[in-house]
Amino acid sequence: MGWITTTLWLNYLAIRHAAKRIAPETQPVWISIAALVTSFSPVITQQLGHPQLLSLFLIGPILWLCHRLIQEPPVDFTISDWLLLGSWLLANGFFNIYIFVYACYGVLIASAIHLSKRFHQHRFRLKHGQRLWVHTTLLLACIGLNVTIYLPYLQTLKTFGKRDIGEIINNLPKIASWLFGSDQWLLQPPLTAANTNPDWVYGAEQELFPGWSLLILFAAVLLTAIAQRKASPNPLRIWLIAIGAMVILSLSFKGFSLWIIISKLLPGASSLRASSRVAMVIVLYAAPAIALAAGYWQRRGIQRWQPIAALLALIGSFVGIWPKGQPSFSLTAWQQENNAISAALSTSDCDLFWHEWSDQPPWRGQVMAMHAQRRTGIPTLNGYSGHFPKTDWPYAEPSGIGAYSWLALSKPEQHHRLKPAHGKEKTRCIVNYDTSLQEARIRTIKDHQGIPSELETRSEPNQIIYAATGIEAGKDLNQRLYVRSKPRDGDWSAWTLLIRDGQPIPAERGDYQITHIAKRGNRLEITDSNSKEGMSYIWIVDKKTGVFVSQIPKAIKKL
């Protein structure tokens, strides 16, 4: 917590220092407001769960150098300055590749403006500048450190492969994303999950509303730029061009984005899944524009009203970034659960385990297993990362039977390098934690050729209970449910046993009966209806393994 607080304040101080250098004539209170609404914008502070993304204070020096790039005469930006700018960019890589890549994005836009001025003025000669050797040495040191940091990451690409460009484009900001956010803020955004059409906002981490205070100030900046459009020189206009380009080039519209072109110019951009995080850097680039516009406001305002206007703006800035509450959790409960799981695994003969969680988000269950793995040294099928194993790894499905079925049936060894503990002769376990008893329980999986015994389909159905085009359901003599499907121009697949909570789903379920089955990609939607009660449940089932994923209740007409 101390590091997060320190980081956020360093961000504020760095952005404020840069804004002061960029707009030296602007009053300190407006400089503070510009730094406050950007460095503490909801776009940034909502990343408290990803503290590695919060170290943005090295963006401050980059903002100042970008200002020099787009405002000063081109000949004044020397080779030494370019080396220094490159060093600051690489220094961001010490913290996180996202910060590095999106800092490069901002510099790319500023560099394009700078080069256009050079070509327009026919100024192609580069001066050496001061401290050339110092900055050269600094850049080489930063390159060496980044190579050391990212070599292990580059090795993982050999295992996982490159990120699919479609996933990156899908996760870029949408137009509506800039108005979409969480309802945790004192002043809620125009769009939230409760009132937004899913077709408007989709993809990972799309809560990009920058806060009402920043939005109002930026609207004032735009009005100021229009009013000062004939002014020369006009640094505000050039900053707005840069910000506008950053927003437009990073937008995704129904799968189309110019980012496909831009990303080829940015080292590492092809590996970033949560591409919407580019908004963090775009918001910080708004600070110079606000600081410059505030200089116009104070010159045009009535002297006696300026302190009142500044005070109201400062209060409004705090209100615009203030949360109603931040997420929290019990560290004691977490440690107790982790200790119990780790102790149970340590005294077992498990060679491989799966943590079967309940009543919690999937990421928590996955991370809990990772902590237990680090403490016990026993490999786990669980995990949480920006890279998921291929062929539908069951990230959101707690079932241990489903996880081991995936391992046996999806042939992950065809796509990834597997550790020896993933071999079929190893002892496989499922561990779960009972919150009421505060104890962890372990059960060993019985398997045949790596396939859990619960999924063995040697006993085929003796009665068909549902039939439709290309899909059938049946039950065997042990009253267990099966399904099979048939492609349009193919043969019937083998029967798949339906599994829920590690056990076969019984064919006899009171007055419930299967009334409809639909194929949806890698899933089956099985409607289980009770016409007497006027209720049905749509089961979501993995088509390959037969493992129950979830269900959706739906009221129906009573008969």
Coordinates of C-alpha atoms in Angstrom, one line a residue:
M1 CA 0.0 0.0 0.0
G2 CA 2.9 2.3 0.8
W3 CA 4.4 1.8 -2.6
I4 CA 1.1 2.4 -4.4
T5 CA 0.6 5.7 -2.5
T6 CA 4.1 6.8 -3.2
T7 CA 3.8 5.9 -6.9
L8 CA 0.6 7.9 -7.3
W9 CA 2.1 11.0 -5.7
L10 CA 5.2 10.6 -7.8
N11 CA 3.0 10.5 -10.9
Y12 CA 1.3 13.7 -9.7
L13 CA 4.6 15.5 -9.0
A14 CA 6.2 14.4 -12.3
I15 CA 3.1 15.5 -14.4
R16 CA 2.9 18.8 -12.5
H17 CA 6.6 19.5 -13.0
A18 CA 6.3 18.8 -16.7
A19 CA 3.2 21.0 -17.0
K20 CA 5.0 23.9 -15.2
R21 CA 7.9 23.7 -17.6
I22 CA 5.5 23.6 -20.6
A23 CA 3.3 26.5 -19.4
P24 CA 5.6 28.6 -17.1
E25 CA 3.3 31.6 -17.2
T26 CA 0.2 29.7 -15.9
Q27 CA -0.6 30.1 -12.3
P28 CA 0.5 27.3 -9.9
V29 CA -3.1 26.5 -8.9
W30 CA -4.1 25.7 -12.5
I31 CA -0.9 23.7 -13.0
S32 CA -1.9 21.7 -9.9
I33 CA -5.4 21.2 -11.3
A34 CA -4.0 19.9 -14.6
A35 CA -1.8 17.4 -12.9
L36 CA -4.5 16.3 -10.4
V37 CA -7.3 15.5 -12.9
T38 CA -4.9 13.6 -15.2
S39 CA -2.6 11.7 -12.8
F40 CA -5.5 10.8 -10.5
S41 CA -8.0 10.2 -13.4
P42 CA -10.3 7.2 -12.9
V43 CA -8.7 5.7 -16.0
I44 CA -5.5 5.4 -14.0
T45 CA -6.6 4.8 -10.4
Q46 CA -8.9 2.0 -11.5
Q47 CA -5.7 0.1 -12.1
L48 CA -5.0 -0.3 -8.4
G49 CA -5.4 -4.0 -8.9
H50 CA -2.5 -3.8 -11.4
P51 CA 0.1 -1.8 -9.4
Q52 CA 2.7 -2.5 -12.0
L53 CA 0.8 -0.2 -14.4
L54 CA 0.8 2.7 -11.9
S55 CA 4.5 3.7 -12.2
L56 CA 3.8 6.5 -14.7
F57 CA 6.1 9.2 -13.3
L58 CA 8.7 8.8 -16.0
I59 CA 6.0 10.0 -18.5
G60 CA 6.7 13.5 -17.0
P61 CA 10.1 14.0 -18.6
I62 CA 8.8 12.5 -21.9
L63 CA 6.0 15.1 -22.0
W64 CA 8.5 17.9 -21.7
L65 CA 10.7 16.5 -24.5
C66 CA 7.6 15.9 -26.6
H67 CA 6.7 19.6 -26.1
R68 CA 10.1 20.6 -27.3
L69 CA 9.7 18.3 -30.3
I70 CA 6.4 19.9 -31.5
Q71 CA 7.0 23.5 -30.4
E72 CA 10.7 24.4 -30.7
P73 CA 12.4 25.1 -34.1
P74 CA 13.3 21.6 -35.5
V75 CA 17.0 22.4 -35.5
D76 CA 17.1 22.9 -31.8
F77 CA 16.2 19.3 -31.1
T78 CA 19.7 17.7 -31.3
I79 CA 21.0 14.1 -31.6
S80 CA 21.8 14.3 -27.9
D81 CA 18.1 15.2 -27.2
W82 CA 17.0 12.2 -29.3
L83 CA 19.2 9.9 -27.3
L84 CA 17.9 11.3 -24.0
L85 CA 14.3 10.8 -25.2
G86 CA 15.1 7.2 -26.1
S87 CA 16.6 6.6 -22.7
W88 CA 13.5 7.9 -20.9
L89 CA 11.3 5.6 -23.1
L90 CA 13.4 2.6 -22.3
A91 CA 13.4 3.5 -18.6
N92 CA 9.6 3.1 -18.6
G93 CA 10.3 -0.5 -19.7
F94 CA 11.8 -1.2 -16.3
F95 CA 8.3 -1.1 -14.8
N96 CA 6.0 -2.5 -17.4
I97 CA 5.9 -3.2 -21.2
Y98 CA 2.5 -1.5 -21.5
I99 CA 3.9 1.8 -20.2
F100 CA 6.9 1.5 -22.5
V101 CA 4.9 0.8 -25.6
Y102 CA 2.2 3.5 -25.1
A103 CA 4.9 6.0 -24.1
C104 CA 6.5 5.2 -27.5
Y105 CA 3.1 5.8 -29.1
G106 CA 2.9 9.3 -27.7
V107 CA 6.4 10.0 -28.8
L108 CA 5.7 8.6 -32.3
I109 CA 2.9 11.1 -32.8
A110 CA 5.1 14.0 -31.5
S111 CA 7.9 12.8 -33.8
A112 CA 5.6 12.8 -36.8
I113 CA 4.7 16.4 -36.1
H114 CA 8.3 17.3 -35.6
L115 CA 9.4 15.6 -38.9
S116 CA 6.6 17.3 -40.8
K117 CA 7.9 20.6 -39.6
R118 CA 11.5 19.7 -40.6
F119 CA 10.3 18.7 -44.1
H120 CA 8.2 21.8 -44.4
Q121 CA 11.1 24.1 -43.4
H122 CA 13.7 22.0 -45.2
R123 CA 15.8 21.6 -42.0
F124 CA 17.4 18.2 -42.3
R125 CA 20.7 18.8 -40.5
L126 CA 21.0 17.4 -37.0
K127 CA 23.2 19.1 -34.4
H128 CA 25.2 17.0 -32.0
G129 CA 24.0 18.9 -28.9
Q130 CA 25.4 18.9 -25.4
R131 CA 26.4 15.8 -23.3
L132 CA 26.3 13.6 -26.4
W133 CA 28.5 10.9 -24.9
V134 CA 26.7 11.0 -21.6
H135 CA 23.4 10.4 -23.2
T136 CA 24.8 7.8 -25.5
T137 CA 26.1 5.8 -22.5
L138 CA 22.8 6.3 -20.7
L139 CA 20.9 4.9 -23.7
L140 CA 23.2 1.9 -24.1
A141 CA 22.8 1.1 -20.4
C142 CA 19.0 1.3 -20.7
I143 CA 19.1 -1.0 -23.7
G144 CA 21.2 -3.5 -21.8
L145 CA 18.9 -3.5 -18.8
N146 CA 15.8 -3.9 -20.9
V147 CA 17.4 -6.9 -22.7
T148 CA 18.1 -8.5 -19.4
I149 CA 14.5 -7.9 -18.2
Y150 CA 12.7 -9.0 -21.3
L151 CA 14.7 -12.0 -22.5
P152 CA 12.7 -14.4 -20.3
Y153 CA 9.5 -12.9 -21.7
L154 CA 10.7 -13.4 -25.3
Q155 CA 11.4 -17.0 -24.4
T156 CA 7.8 -17.5 -23.4
L157 CA 6.7 -16.4 -26.9
K158 CA 8.3 -19.6 -28.2
T159 CA 5.8 -21.5 -26.0
F160 CA 2.7 -19.4 -26.4
G161 CA 3.2 -17.8 -29.8
K162 CA 2.4 -14.2 -30.8
R163 CA -0.8 -12.5 -29.8
D164 CA -3.6 -12.7 -32.4
I165 CA -4.1 -9.2 -33.9
G166 CA -7.9 -9.7 -33.8
E167 CA -7.8 -9.9 -30.0
I168 CA -5.7 -6.7 -29.8
I169 CA -8.1 -4.8 -32.1
N170 CA -11.1 -6.1 -30.2
N171 CA -9.7 -4.8 -26.9
L172 CA -8.8 -1.3 -28.2
P173 CA -11.0 1.7 -27.0
K174 CA -14.4 2.2 -28.6
I175 CA -15.9 5.6 -29.0
A176 CA -18.4 4.8 -26.2
S177 CA -15.6 3.5 -24.0
W178 CA -14.5 7.1 -23.2
L179 CA -17.9 7.7 -21.6
F180 CA -18.2 4.2 -20.0
G181 CA -17.0 3.5 -16.5
S182 CA -17.7 2.0 -13.1
D183 CA -20.4 3.2 -10.8
Q184 CA -18.0 3.4 -7.9
W185 CA -17.3 7.1 -8.5
L186 CA -19.0 10.0 -6.6
L187 CA -19.9 11.5 -10.0
Q188 CA -20.9 8.5 -12.1
P189 CA -20.1 8.3 -15.8
P190 CA -22.8 8.7 -18.5
L191 CA -22.5 5.0 -19.4
T192 CA -22.2 2.1 -17.0
A193 CA -22.8 -1.6 -17.3
A194 CA -26.4 -1.1 -16.2
N195 CA -27.4 1.2 -19.0
T196 CA -25.1 0.4 -21.9
N197 CA -25.7 -1.6 -25.0
P198 CA -23.1 -4.4 -25.2
D199 CA -22.7 -3.6 -28.9
W200 CA -21.3 -0.2 -28.0
V201 CA -18.7 -1.3 -25.5
Y202 CA -16.9 -4.7 -25.7
G203 CA -13.5 -6.1 -25.1
A204 CA -11.2 -6.1 -22.1
E205 CA -10.9 -3.2 -19.6
Q206 CA -13.2 -0.8 -21.4
E207 CA -13.9 1.5 -18.4
L208 CA -12.1 4.5 -19.9
F209 CA -14.2 7.4 -18.6
P210 CA -11.6 9.9 -17.5
G211 CA -13.8 11.7 -14.9
W212 CA -16.2 14.6 -15.2
S213 CA -13.5 17.1 -14.0
L214 CA -11.1 16.2 -16.8
L215 CA -14.0 16.0 -19.3
I216 CA -15.2 19.5 -18.5
L217 CA -11.8 21.0 -18.4
F218 CA -10.9 19.5 -21.8
A219 CA -14.2 20.8 -23.2
A220 CA -13.0 24.3 -22.0
V221 CA -9.6 23.6 -23.7
L222 CA -11.3 22.9 -27.0
L223 CA -13.4 26.1 -26.7
T224 CA -10.2 28.1 -25.9
A225 CA -8.4 26.6 -28.9
I226 CA -11.3 27.7 -31.2
A227 CA -11.2 31.2 -29.7
Q228 CA -7.5 31.4 -30.2
R229 CA -7.3 29.8 -33.6
K230 CA -5.8 32.8 -35.2
A231 CA -3.1 33.2 -32.6
S232 CA 0.5 32.7 -33.6
P233 CA 2.4 30.8 -32.3
N234 CA -0.3 28.5 -31.0
P235 CA 1.2 25.6 -29.0
L236 CA -2.2 24.6 -27.6
R237 CA -3.5 23.8 -31.1
I238 CA -0.5 21.6 -31.8
W239 CA -1.0 19.7 -28.5
L240 CA -4.6 19.1 -29.4
I241 CA -3.6 17.8 -32.8
A242 CA -1.3 15.3 -31.1
I243 CA -4.0 14.2 -28.5
G244 CA -6.6 13.9 -31.3
A245 CA -4.3 11.8 -33.3
M246 CA -3.6 9.5 -30.3
V247 CA -7.3 9.0 -29.7
I248 CA -8.4 8.4 -33.3
L249 CA -5.5 6.1 -34.3
S250 CA -6.2 3.9 -31.2
L251 CA -10.0 3.6 -31.7
S252 CA -11.6 0.3 -32.8
F253 CA -14.9 0.4 -34.7
K254 CA -16.5 -3.0 -35.4
G255 CA -13.1 -4.7 -35.9
F256 CA -11.6 -1.9 -37.9
S257 CA -8.7 0.2 -36.6
L258 CA -5.7 2.1 -37.9
W259 CA -3.8 0.6 -35.0
I260 CA -2.9 -2.3 -37.3
I261 CA -0.6 0.1 -39.1
I262 CA 0.6 2.0 -36.0
S263 CA 1.4 -1.1 -34.0
K264 CA 3.9 -2.2 -36.6
L265 CA 5.9 0.9 -35.7
L266 CA 5.8 0.3 -32.0
P267 CA 8.2 -2.3 -30.5
G268 CA 6.2 -4.8 -28.4
A269 CA 2.8 -3.6 -29.4
S270 CA 1.9 -7.0 -30.9
S271 CA 2.1 -8.7 -27.5
L272 CA -0.2 -6.4 -25.5
R273 CA -3.6 -8.0 -24.9
A274 CA -5.3 -5.2 -22.9
S275 CA -4.8 -2.6 -25.6
S276 CA -7.4 -0.3 -24.1
R277 CA -4.7 0.7 -21.5
V278 CA -3.4 3.1 -24.1
A279 CA -6.0 5.5 -22.6
M280 CA -3.8 5.9 -19.5
V281 CA -1.1 7.6 -21.5
I282 CA -3.5 9.6 -23.6
V283 CA -5.1 11.1 -20.4
L284 CA -1.6 12.1 -19.2
Y285 CA -1.0 13.9 -22.5
A286 CA -4.0 16.1 -21.8
A287 CA -2.1 17.8 -18.9
P288 CA 0.0 20.1 -21.1
A289 CA -3.1 21.2 -23.1
I290 CA -5.0 22.1 -19.9
A291 CA -2.0 23.9 -18.5
L292 CA -1.5 26.0 -21.7
A293 CA -5.3 26.8 -22.0
A294 CA -5.3 27.9 -18.3
G295 CA -2.8 30.6 -19.3
Y296 CA -5.4 32.1 -21.6
W297 CA -8.1 31.8 -19.0
Q298 CA -6.2 33.8 -16.4
R299 CA -5.2 36.5 -18.9
R300 CA -8.8 37.0 -20.0
G301 CA -10.5 36.7 -16.6
I302 CA -11.4 39.5 -14.3
Q303 CA -8.7 39.8 -11.7
R304 CA -10.9 39.7 -8.6
W305 CA -12.8 36.6 -9.8
Q306 CA -9.7 34.5 -10.6
P307 CA -9.1 33.1 -7.1
I308 CA -12.7 32.1 -6.7
A309 CA -12.7 30.4 -10.2
A310 CA -9.5 28.6 -9.4
L311 CA -10.9 27.5 -6.0
L312 CA -14.1 26.2 -7.5
A313 CA -12.1 24.4 -10.2
L314 CA -9.9 22.8 -7.6
I315 CA -12.9 21.6 -5.6
G316 CA -14.6 20.3 -8.7
S317 CA -11.4 18.5 -9.7
F318 CA -11.4 16.6 -6.4
V319 CA -15.1 15.8 -6.7
G320 CA -14.6 14.5 -10.2
I321 CA -11.9 11.9 -9.2
W322 CA -13.3 10.9 -5.8
P323 CA -14.5 7.3 -5.4
K324 CA -17.4 6.3 -3.2
G325 CA -15.3 3.4 -2.0
Q326 CA -12.4 1.3 -3.2
P327 CA -12.5 -2.5 -3.4
S328 CA -11.0 -4.3 -0.4
F329 CA -10.6 -7.8 0.9
S330 CA -9.6 -9.6 4.1
L331 CA -5.9 -10.4 4.0
T332 CA -6.3 -12.7 7.1
A333 CA -9.0 -14.8 5.3
W334 CA -6.8 -15.0 2.2
Q335 CA -3.8 -16.2 4.3
Q336 CA -5.9 -18.7 6.2
E337 CA -7.2 -20.2 3.0
N338 CA -3.8 -20.3 1.4
N339 CA -2.2 -21.8 4.5
A340 CA -4.9 -24.6 4.6
I341 CA -4.5 -25.4 0.9
S342 CA -0.7 -25.4 1.0
A343 CA -0.6 -27.6 4.2
A344 CA -3.0 -30.1 2.6
L345 CA -1.0 -30.3 -0.6
S346 CA 2.3 -30.6 1.3
T347 CA 1.2 -33.7 3.2
S348 CA -0.3 -35.4 0.1
D349 CA 1.3 -37.5 -2.6
C350 CA 0.0 -35.2 -5.4
D351 CA 2.2 -34.7 -8.4
L352 CA -0.2 -32.3 -10.1
F353 CA -3.2 -30.4 -8.7
W354 CA -6.2 -28.3 -9.6
H355 CA -7.7 -25.8 -7.2
E356 CA -11.5 -26.2 -7.5
W357 CA -12.8 -22.9 -6.2
S358 CA -16.4 -21.8 -5.3
D359 CA -18.2 -18.6 -4.6
Q360 CA -15.5 -16.3 -5.9
P361 CA -14.3 -14.8 -9.1
P362 CA -12.3 -17.1 -11.3
W363 CA -9.1 -15.0 -11.2
R364 CA -9.1 -15.2 -7.4
G365 CA -9.3 -19.0 -7.4
Q366 CA -6.6 -19.2 -10.1
V367 CA -4.2 -16.8 -8.2
M368 CA -4.8 -18.7 -5.0
A369 CA -3.6 -21.9 -6.7
M370 CA -0.5 -20.1 -8.0
H371 CA 0.4 -19.0 -4.4
A372 CA 0.0 -22.6 -3.2
Q373 CA 2.1 -23.9 -6.1
R374 CA 4.9 -21.5 -5.2
R375 CA 4.8 -22.6 -1.5
T376 CA 4.6 -26.3 -2.1
G377 CA 6.5 -26.7 -5.4
I378 CA 3.7 -29.0 -6.7
P379 CA 2.8 -28.1 -10.3
T380 CA -0.8 -26.9 -11.0
L381 CA -3.0 -26.7 -14.0
N382 CA -4.3 -23.4 -12.6
G383 CA -2.9 -20.0 -13.5
Y384 CA -3.6 -16.4 -14.4
S385 CA -1.7 -14.5 -17.0
G386 CA -2.2 -12.4 -20.1
H387 CA -1.6 -15.6 -22.1
F388 CA -4.1 -18.5 -21.7
P389 CA -3.2 -22.0 -23.0
K390 CA -4.8 -22.7 -26.4
T391 CA -7.7 -24.9 -27.2
D392 CA -10.2 -23.6 -24.6
W393 CA -8.3 -23.9 -21.3
P394 CA -11.1 -23.7 -18.6
Y395 CA -10.1 -20.4 -17.0
A396 CA -13.6 -19.6 -15.7
E397 CA -14.7 -23.2 -15.0
P398 CA -13.9 -24.5 -11.5
S399 CA -14.5 -28.2 -12.2
G400 CA -11.4 -30.3 -11.6
I401 CA -12.8 -33.0 -13.8
G402 CA -13.2 -30.5 -16.5
A403 CA -9.6 -29.3 -16.2
Y404 CA -8.2 -32.8 -16.3
S405 CA -10.5 -33.6 -19.2
W406 CA -9.1 -30.6 -21.0
L407 CA -5.6 -31.9 -20.4
A408 CA -6.4 -35.3 -21.7
L409 CA -8.7 -34.4 -24.7
S410 CA -7.5 -31.1 -26.0
K411 CA -3.9 -32.2 -26.6
P412 CA -2.2 -29.1 -25.3
E413 CA 1.2 -30.7 -26.0
Q414 CA 0.6 -29.9 -29.6
H415 CA 0.7 -26.2 -28.9
H416 CA 2.8 -25.9 -25.7
R417 CA 5.8 -27.4 -23.9
L418 CA 4.5 -29.4 -20.9
K419 CA 6.4 -30.2 -17.7
P420 CA 7.1 -33.8 -16.8
A421 CA 4.5 -33.6 -14.0
H422 CA 1.8 -33.3 -16.7
G423 CA 2.5 -36.9 -17.8
K424 CA -0.4 -39.4 -17.7
E425 CA 1.3 -41.7 -15.0
K426 CA 1.3 -39.0 -12.3
T427 CA -0.9 -38.7 -9.3
R428 CA -3.5 -36.1 -10.0
C429 CA -5.5 -34.3 -7.3
I430 CA -8.3 -31.8 -6.9
V431 CA -8.1 -29.5 -3.8
N432 CA -11.0 -27.3 -2.6
Y433 CA -11.5 -25.2 0.5
D434 CA -14.5 -25.5 2.8
T435 CA -15.1 -22.0 4.2
S436 CA -17.5 -23.2 6.9
L437 CA -15.1 -25.7 8.3
Q438 CA -12.0 -23.6 7.3
E439 CA -10.2 -26.6 6.0
A440 CA -8.9 -27.8 2.7
R441 CA -9.8 -31.2 1.2
I442 CA -8.0 -33.2 -1.4
R443 CA -9.3 -36.0 -3.6
T444 CA -7.3 -38.1 -6.1
I445 CA -8.5 -38.5 -9.7
K446 CA -8.8 -42.0 -11.1
D447 CA -8.1 -42.0 -14.8
H448 CA -7.6 -44.3 -17.7
Q449 CA -4.9 -43.2 -20.2
G450 CA -5.1 -39.7 -18.6
I451 CA -8.9 -39.4 -19.1
P452 CA -10.8 -39.1 -15.7
S453 CA -12.9 -42.2 -15.0
E454 CA -16.0 -40.0 -14.7
L455 CA -15.7 -39.3 -18.4
E456 CA -15.3 -42.9 -19.5
T457 CA -18.0 -43.7 -22.1
R458 CA -17.8 -47.5 -22.3
S459 CA -21.4 -47.7 -21.4
E460 CA -23.4 -46.1 -24.2
P461 CA -27.0 -44.9 -23.9
N462 CA -29.7 -47.5 -24.4
Q463 CA -32.5 -44.9 -24.9
I464 CA -32.7 -41.7 -26.8
I465 CA -34.6 -39.0 -24.8
Y466 CA -34.1 -36.1 -27.2
A467 CA -33.5 -35.9 -30.9
A468 CA -33.2 -33.0 -33.3
T469 CA -31.2 -32.3 -36.5
G470 CA -27.6 -33.0 -35.8
I471 CA -28.0 -33.4 -32.0
E472 CA -29.2 -36.2 -29.7
A473 CA -29.4 -36.9 -25.9
G474 CA -29.7 -40.3 -24.3
K475 CA -29.5 -42.2 -21.0
D476 CA -27.9 -45.5 -20.1
L477 CA -28.9 -48.2 -17.7
N478 CA -27.3 -46.3 -14.9
Q479 CA -29.5 -43.3 -15.5
R480 CA -26.6 -41.1 -16.8
L481 CA -27.1 -38.4 -19.4
Y482 CA -25.2 -38.4 -22.7
V483 CA -25.1 -36.1 -25.8
R484 CA -23.7 -36.5 -29.2
S485 CA -23.7 -34.3 -32.3
K486 CA -23.3 -34.7 -36.1
P487 CA -22.0 -32.1 -38.5
R488 CA -24.0 -31.5 -41.7
D489 CA -21.8 -33.7 -43.9
G490 CA -20.2 -36.0 -41.3
D491 CA -20.8 -38.9 -39.0
W492 CA -22.1 -38.9 -35.4
S493 CA -19.5 -38.1 -32.8
A494 CA -18.9 -40.5 -29.8
W495 CA -21.3 -40.1 -26.9
T496 CA -20.2 -37.6 -24.3
L497 CA -21.2 -38.1 -20.7
L498 CA -22.5 -34.9 -19.0
I499 CA -20.7 -34.0 -15.8
R500 CA -21.6 -31.5 -13.1
D501 CA -19.6 -30.9 -9.9
G502 CA -17.4 -33.9 -10.8
Q503 CA -20.4 -36.3 -11.0
P504 CA -22.5 -37.6 -13.9
I505 CA -25.7 -35.7 -14.4
P506 CA -28.7 -38.0 -13.6
A507 CA -31.2 -38.6 -16.2
E508 CA -34.0 -38.6 -13.7
R509 CA -34.5 -35.1 -12.2
G510 CA -38.0 -35.1 -11.0
D511 CA -40.4 -33.2 -13.3
Y512 CA -37.5 -31.7 -15.3
Q513 CA -36.8 -33.0 -18.8
I514 CA -34.6 -31.8 -21.7
T515 CA -36.7 -29.9 -24.2
H516 CA -34.1 -28.2 -26.4
I517 CA -30.4 -28.5 -27.3
A518 CA -28.5 -25.9 -29.4
K519 CA -24.8 -25.8 -30.5
R520 CA -23.0 -22.5 -29.8
G521 CA -19.4 -22.8 -31.0
N522 CA -17.6 -24.9 -28.4
R523 CA -20.6 -25.0 -26.1
L524 CA -23.9 -26.7 -25.9
E525 CA -27.0 -24.9 -24.6
I526 CA -29.3 -27.6 -23.1
T527 CA -32.7 -26.4 -21.9
D528 CA -34.0 -28.4 -18.9
S529 CA -37.7 -27.6 -18.3
N530 CA -40.3 -28.2 -15.7
S531 CA -43.7 -27.2 -17.2
K532 CA -45.5 -27.9 -13.9
E533 CA -43.5 -25.3 -12.0
G534 CA -43.2 -22.9 -15.0
M535 CA -39.4 -22.9 -14.8
S536 CA -36.5 -23.9 -17.0
Y537 CA -32.7 -23.8 -16.8
I538 CA -30.4 -23.4 -19.8
W539 CA -27.2 -25.4 -19.1
I540 CA -24.0 -24.2 -20.7
V541 CA -21.9 -27.3 -21.3
D542 CA -18.5 -27.8 -22.9
K543 CA -19.2 -29.7 -26.1
K544 CA -15.9 -31.6 -26.1
T545 CA -15.8 -32.7 -22.4
G546 CA -19.4 -32.6 -21.4
V547 CA -18.6 -30.6 -18.3
F548 CA -21.3 -28.3 -17.0
V549 CA -20.1 -24.7 -17.0
S550 CA -23.0 -22.6 -15.8
Q551 CA -26.8 -22.2 -16.1
I552 CA -29.3 -19.5 -16.9
P553 CA -32.7 -19.6 -15.2
K554 CA -35.8 -18.8 -17.3
A555 CA -39.5 -18.7 -16.5
I556 CA -41.8 -20.5 -18.9
K557 CA -45.6 -21.0 -19.2
K558 CA -47.1 -23.5 -16.8
L559 CA -49.2 -26.3 -18.2

